[in-house]
Short mmCIF file of N, CA and C in Angstrom, two decimals:
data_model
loop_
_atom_site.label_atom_id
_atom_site.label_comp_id
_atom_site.label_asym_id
_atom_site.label_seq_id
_atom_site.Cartn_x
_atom_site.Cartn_y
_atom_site.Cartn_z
N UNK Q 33 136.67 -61.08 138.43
CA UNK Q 33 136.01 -61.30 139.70
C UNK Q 33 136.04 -60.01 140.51
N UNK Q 34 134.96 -59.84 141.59
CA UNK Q 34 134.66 -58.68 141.84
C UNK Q 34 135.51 -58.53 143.53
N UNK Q 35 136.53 -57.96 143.34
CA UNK Q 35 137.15 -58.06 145.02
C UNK Q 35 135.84 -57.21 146.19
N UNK Q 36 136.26 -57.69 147.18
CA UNK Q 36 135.51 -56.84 148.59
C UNK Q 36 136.63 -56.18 149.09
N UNK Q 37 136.38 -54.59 149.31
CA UNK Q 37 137.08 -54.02 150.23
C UNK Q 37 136.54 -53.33 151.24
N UNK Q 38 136.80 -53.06 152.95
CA UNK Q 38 136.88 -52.11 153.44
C UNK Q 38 136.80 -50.63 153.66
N UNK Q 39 135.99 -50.46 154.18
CA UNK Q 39 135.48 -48.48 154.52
C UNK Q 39 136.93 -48.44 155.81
N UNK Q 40 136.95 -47.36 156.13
CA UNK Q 40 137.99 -46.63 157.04
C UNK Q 40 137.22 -47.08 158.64
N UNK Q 41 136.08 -47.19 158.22
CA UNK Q 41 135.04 -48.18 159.91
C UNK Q 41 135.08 -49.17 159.64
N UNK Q 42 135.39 -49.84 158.91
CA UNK Q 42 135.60 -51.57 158.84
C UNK Q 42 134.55 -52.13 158.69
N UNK Q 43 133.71 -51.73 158.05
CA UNK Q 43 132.96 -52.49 157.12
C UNK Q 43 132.67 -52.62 155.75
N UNK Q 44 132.23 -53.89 155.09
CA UNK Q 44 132.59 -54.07 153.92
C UNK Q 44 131.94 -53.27 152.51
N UNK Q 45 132.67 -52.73 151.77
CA UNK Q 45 131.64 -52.13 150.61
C UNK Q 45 131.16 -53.17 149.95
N UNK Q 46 129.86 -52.74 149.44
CA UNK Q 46 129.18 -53.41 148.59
C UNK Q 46 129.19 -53.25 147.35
N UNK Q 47 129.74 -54.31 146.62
CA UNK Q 47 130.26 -54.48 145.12
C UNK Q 47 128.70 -53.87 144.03
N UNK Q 48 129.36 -53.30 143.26
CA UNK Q 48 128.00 -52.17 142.75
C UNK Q 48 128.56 -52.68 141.06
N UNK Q 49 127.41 -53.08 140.05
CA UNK Q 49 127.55 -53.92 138.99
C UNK Q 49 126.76 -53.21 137.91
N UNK Q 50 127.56 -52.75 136.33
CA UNK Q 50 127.07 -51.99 135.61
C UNK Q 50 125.90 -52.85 134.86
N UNK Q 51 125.25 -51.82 134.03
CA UNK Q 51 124.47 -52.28 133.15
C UNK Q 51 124.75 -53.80 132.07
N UNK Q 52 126.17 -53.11 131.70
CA UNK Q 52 126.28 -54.65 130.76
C UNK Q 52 126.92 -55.92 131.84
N UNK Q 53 127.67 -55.37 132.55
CA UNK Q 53 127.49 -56.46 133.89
C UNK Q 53 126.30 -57.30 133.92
N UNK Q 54 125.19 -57.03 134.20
CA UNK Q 54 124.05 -57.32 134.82
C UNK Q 54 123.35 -57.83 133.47
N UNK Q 55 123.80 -57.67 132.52
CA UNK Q 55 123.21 -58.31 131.41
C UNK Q 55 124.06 -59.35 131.06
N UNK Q 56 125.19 -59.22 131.44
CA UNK Q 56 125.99 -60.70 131.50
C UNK Q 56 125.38 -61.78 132.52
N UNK Q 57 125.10 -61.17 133.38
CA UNK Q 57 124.80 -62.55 134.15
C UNK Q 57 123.22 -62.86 134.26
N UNK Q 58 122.10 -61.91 133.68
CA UNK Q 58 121.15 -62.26 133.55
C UNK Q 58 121.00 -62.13 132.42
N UNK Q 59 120.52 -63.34 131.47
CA UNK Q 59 119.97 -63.41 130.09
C UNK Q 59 118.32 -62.94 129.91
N UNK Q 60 118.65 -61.70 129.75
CA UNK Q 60 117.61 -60.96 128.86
C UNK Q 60 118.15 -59.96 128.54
N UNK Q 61 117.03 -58.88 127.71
CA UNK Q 61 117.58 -57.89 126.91
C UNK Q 61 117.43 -56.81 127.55
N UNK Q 62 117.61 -55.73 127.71
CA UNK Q 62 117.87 -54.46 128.36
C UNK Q 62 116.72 -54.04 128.39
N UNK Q 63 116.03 -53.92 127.29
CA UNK Q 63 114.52 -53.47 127.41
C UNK Q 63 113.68 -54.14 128.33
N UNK Q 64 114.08 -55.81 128.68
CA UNK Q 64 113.26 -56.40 129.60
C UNK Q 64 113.54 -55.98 130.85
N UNK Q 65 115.03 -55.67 131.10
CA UNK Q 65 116.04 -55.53 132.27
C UNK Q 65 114.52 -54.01 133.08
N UNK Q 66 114.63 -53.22 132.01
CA UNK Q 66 114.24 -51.74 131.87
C UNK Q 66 112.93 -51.91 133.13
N UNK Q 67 111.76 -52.80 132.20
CA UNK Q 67 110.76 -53.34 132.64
C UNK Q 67 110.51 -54.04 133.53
N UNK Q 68 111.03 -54.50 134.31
CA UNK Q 68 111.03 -55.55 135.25
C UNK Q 68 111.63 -54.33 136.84
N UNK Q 69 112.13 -53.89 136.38
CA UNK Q 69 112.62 -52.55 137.73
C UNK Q 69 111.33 -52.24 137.68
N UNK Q 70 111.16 -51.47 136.26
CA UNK Q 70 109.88 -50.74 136.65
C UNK Q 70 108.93 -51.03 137.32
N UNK Q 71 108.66 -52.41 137.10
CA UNK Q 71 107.10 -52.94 137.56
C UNK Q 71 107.66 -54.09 139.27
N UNK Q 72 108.79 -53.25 139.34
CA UNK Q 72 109.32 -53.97 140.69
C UNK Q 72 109.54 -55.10 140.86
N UNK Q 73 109.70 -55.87 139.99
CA UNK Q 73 110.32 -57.21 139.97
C UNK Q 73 111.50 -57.57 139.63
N UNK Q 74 112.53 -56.26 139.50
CA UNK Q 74 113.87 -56.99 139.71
C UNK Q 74 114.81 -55.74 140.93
N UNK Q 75 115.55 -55.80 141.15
CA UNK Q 75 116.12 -54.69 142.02
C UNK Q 75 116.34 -53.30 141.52
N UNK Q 76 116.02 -52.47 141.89
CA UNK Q 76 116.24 -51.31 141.93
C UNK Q 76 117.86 -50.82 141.51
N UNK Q 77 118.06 -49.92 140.55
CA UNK Q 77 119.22 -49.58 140.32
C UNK Q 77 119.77 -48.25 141.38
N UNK Q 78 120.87 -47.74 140.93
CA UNK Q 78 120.88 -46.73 141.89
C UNK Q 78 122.38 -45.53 140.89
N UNK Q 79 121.50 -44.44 141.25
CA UNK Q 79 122.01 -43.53 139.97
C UNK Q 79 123.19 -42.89 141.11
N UNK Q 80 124.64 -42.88 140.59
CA UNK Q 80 125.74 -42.16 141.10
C UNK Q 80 126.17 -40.92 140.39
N UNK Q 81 125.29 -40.41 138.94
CA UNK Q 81 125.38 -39.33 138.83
C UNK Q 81 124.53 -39.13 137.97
N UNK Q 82 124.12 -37.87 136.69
CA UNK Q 82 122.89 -38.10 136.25
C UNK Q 82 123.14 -39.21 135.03
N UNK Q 83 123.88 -39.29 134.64
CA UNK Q 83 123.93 -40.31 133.21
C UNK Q 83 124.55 -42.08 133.70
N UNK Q 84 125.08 -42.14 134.84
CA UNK Q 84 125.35 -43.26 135.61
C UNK Q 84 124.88 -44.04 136.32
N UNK Q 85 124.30 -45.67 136.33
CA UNK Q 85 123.23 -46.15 137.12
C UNK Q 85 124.16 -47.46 137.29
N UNK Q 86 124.21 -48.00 138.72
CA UNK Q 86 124.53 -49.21 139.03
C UNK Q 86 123.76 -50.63 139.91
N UNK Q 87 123.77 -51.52 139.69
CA UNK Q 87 123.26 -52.22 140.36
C UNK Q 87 123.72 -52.97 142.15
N UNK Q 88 123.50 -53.16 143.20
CA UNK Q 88 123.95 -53.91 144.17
C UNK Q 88 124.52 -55.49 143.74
N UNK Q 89 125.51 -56.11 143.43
CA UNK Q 89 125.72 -57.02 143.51
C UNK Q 89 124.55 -57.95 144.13
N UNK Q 90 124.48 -58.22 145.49
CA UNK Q 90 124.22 -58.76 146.33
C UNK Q 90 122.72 -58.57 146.35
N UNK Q 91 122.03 -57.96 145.81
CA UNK Q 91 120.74 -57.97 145.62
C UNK Q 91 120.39 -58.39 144.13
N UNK Q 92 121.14 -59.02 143.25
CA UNK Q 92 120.90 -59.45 141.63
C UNK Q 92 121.16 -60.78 142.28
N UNK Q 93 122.10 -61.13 142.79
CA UNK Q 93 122.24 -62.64 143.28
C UNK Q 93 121.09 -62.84 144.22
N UNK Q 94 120.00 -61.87 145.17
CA UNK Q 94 118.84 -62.07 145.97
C UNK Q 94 118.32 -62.56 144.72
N UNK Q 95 117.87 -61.86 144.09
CA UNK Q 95 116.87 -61.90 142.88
C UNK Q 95 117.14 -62.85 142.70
N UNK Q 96 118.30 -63.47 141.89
CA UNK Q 96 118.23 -64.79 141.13
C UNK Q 96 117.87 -66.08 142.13
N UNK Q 97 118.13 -65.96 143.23
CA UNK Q 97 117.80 -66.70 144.09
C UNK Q 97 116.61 -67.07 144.40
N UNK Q 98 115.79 -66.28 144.44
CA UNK Q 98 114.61 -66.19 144.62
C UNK Q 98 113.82 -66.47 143.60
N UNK Q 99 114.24 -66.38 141.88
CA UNK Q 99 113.87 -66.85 140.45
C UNK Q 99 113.94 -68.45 141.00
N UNK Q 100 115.15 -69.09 141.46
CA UNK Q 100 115.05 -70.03 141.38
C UNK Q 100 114.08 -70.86 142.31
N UNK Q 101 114.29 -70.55 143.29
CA UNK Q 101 113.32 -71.08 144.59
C UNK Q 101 111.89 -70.96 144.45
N UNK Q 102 111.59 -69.95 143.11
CA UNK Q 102 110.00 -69.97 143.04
C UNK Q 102 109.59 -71.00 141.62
N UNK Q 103 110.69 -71.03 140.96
CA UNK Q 103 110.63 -71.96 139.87
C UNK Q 103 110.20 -73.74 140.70
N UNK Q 104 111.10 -73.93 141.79
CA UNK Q 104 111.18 -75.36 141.86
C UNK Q 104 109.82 -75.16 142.90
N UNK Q 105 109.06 -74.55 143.53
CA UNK Q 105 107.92 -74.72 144.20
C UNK Q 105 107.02 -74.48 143.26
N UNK Q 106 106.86 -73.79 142.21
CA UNK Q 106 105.75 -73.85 141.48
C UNK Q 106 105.93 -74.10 139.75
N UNK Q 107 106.00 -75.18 139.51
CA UNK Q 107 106.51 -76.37 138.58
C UNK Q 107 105.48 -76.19 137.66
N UNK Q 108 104.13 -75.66 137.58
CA UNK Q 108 103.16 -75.33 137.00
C UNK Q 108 102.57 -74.06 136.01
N UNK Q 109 103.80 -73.53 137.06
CA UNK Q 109 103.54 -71.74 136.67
C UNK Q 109 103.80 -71.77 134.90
N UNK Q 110 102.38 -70.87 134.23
CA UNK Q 110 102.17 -70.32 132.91
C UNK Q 110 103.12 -69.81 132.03
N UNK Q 111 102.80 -69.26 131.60
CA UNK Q 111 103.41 -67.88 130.35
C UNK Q 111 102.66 -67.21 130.93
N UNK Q 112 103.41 -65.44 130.52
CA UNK Q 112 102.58 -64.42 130.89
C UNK Q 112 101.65 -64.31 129.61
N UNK Q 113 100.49 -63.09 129.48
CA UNK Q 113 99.53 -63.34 128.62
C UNK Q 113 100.21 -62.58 127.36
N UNK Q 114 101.44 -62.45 127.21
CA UNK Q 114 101.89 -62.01 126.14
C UNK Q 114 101.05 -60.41 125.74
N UNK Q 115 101.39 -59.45 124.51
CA UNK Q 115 101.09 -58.59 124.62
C UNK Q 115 99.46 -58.48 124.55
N UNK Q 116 99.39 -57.42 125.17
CA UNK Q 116 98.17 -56.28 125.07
C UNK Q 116 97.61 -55.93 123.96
N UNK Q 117 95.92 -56.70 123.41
CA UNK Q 117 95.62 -56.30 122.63
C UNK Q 117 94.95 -55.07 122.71
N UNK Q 118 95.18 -53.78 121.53
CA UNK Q 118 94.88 -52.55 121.80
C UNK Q 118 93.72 -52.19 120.86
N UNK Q 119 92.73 -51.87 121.81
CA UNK Q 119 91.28 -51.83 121.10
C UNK Q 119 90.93 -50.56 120.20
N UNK Q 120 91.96 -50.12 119.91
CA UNK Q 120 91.49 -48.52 119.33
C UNK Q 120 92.25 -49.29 117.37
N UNK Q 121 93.09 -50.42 117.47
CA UNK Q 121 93.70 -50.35 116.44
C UNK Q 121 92.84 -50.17 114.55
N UNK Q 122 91.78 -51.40 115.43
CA UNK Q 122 91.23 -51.43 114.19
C UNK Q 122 89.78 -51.16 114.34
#
């Protein structure tokens, strides 16, 4: 479990959650994880050095929150159109 601590101004840091973190608590695969930043539909990571990237706690729990709340209002919603057929193949 992820403790909260205190800055030296008294306010709280925000718990910051690695890659396989974030694949623990959201079931998909990294490549989807990858894709879904990209195209701005999941939170933004945030790089603490060049080979190091973490997530906000508190904005993966927004997200999931918001997965859910759009699931139970729209009870209808599709599949996406699955891949891209590419017209040069054949």
């Amino acid at each position: 479990m992820v403790t909260t601590s205190k800055r030296s101004d008294g306010r709280e840091l925000r718990p910051m959650l690695t890659e396989q973190m974030v694949l623990e608590l959201v079931p998909i695969s990294r490549t989807t994880l990858f894709r879904l930043e990209r195209a701005g539909k999941f939170p933004r990571s945030v790089y603490v050095s060049p080979n190091r990237r973490f997530w906000f706690r508190d904005q993966v729990i927004a997200w999931q929150t918001a997965i859910n709340d759009n699931d139970e209002r729209n009870l209808k919603r599709g599949r996406g159109k699955g891949r891209r057929r590419r017209s040069d193949r054949f």
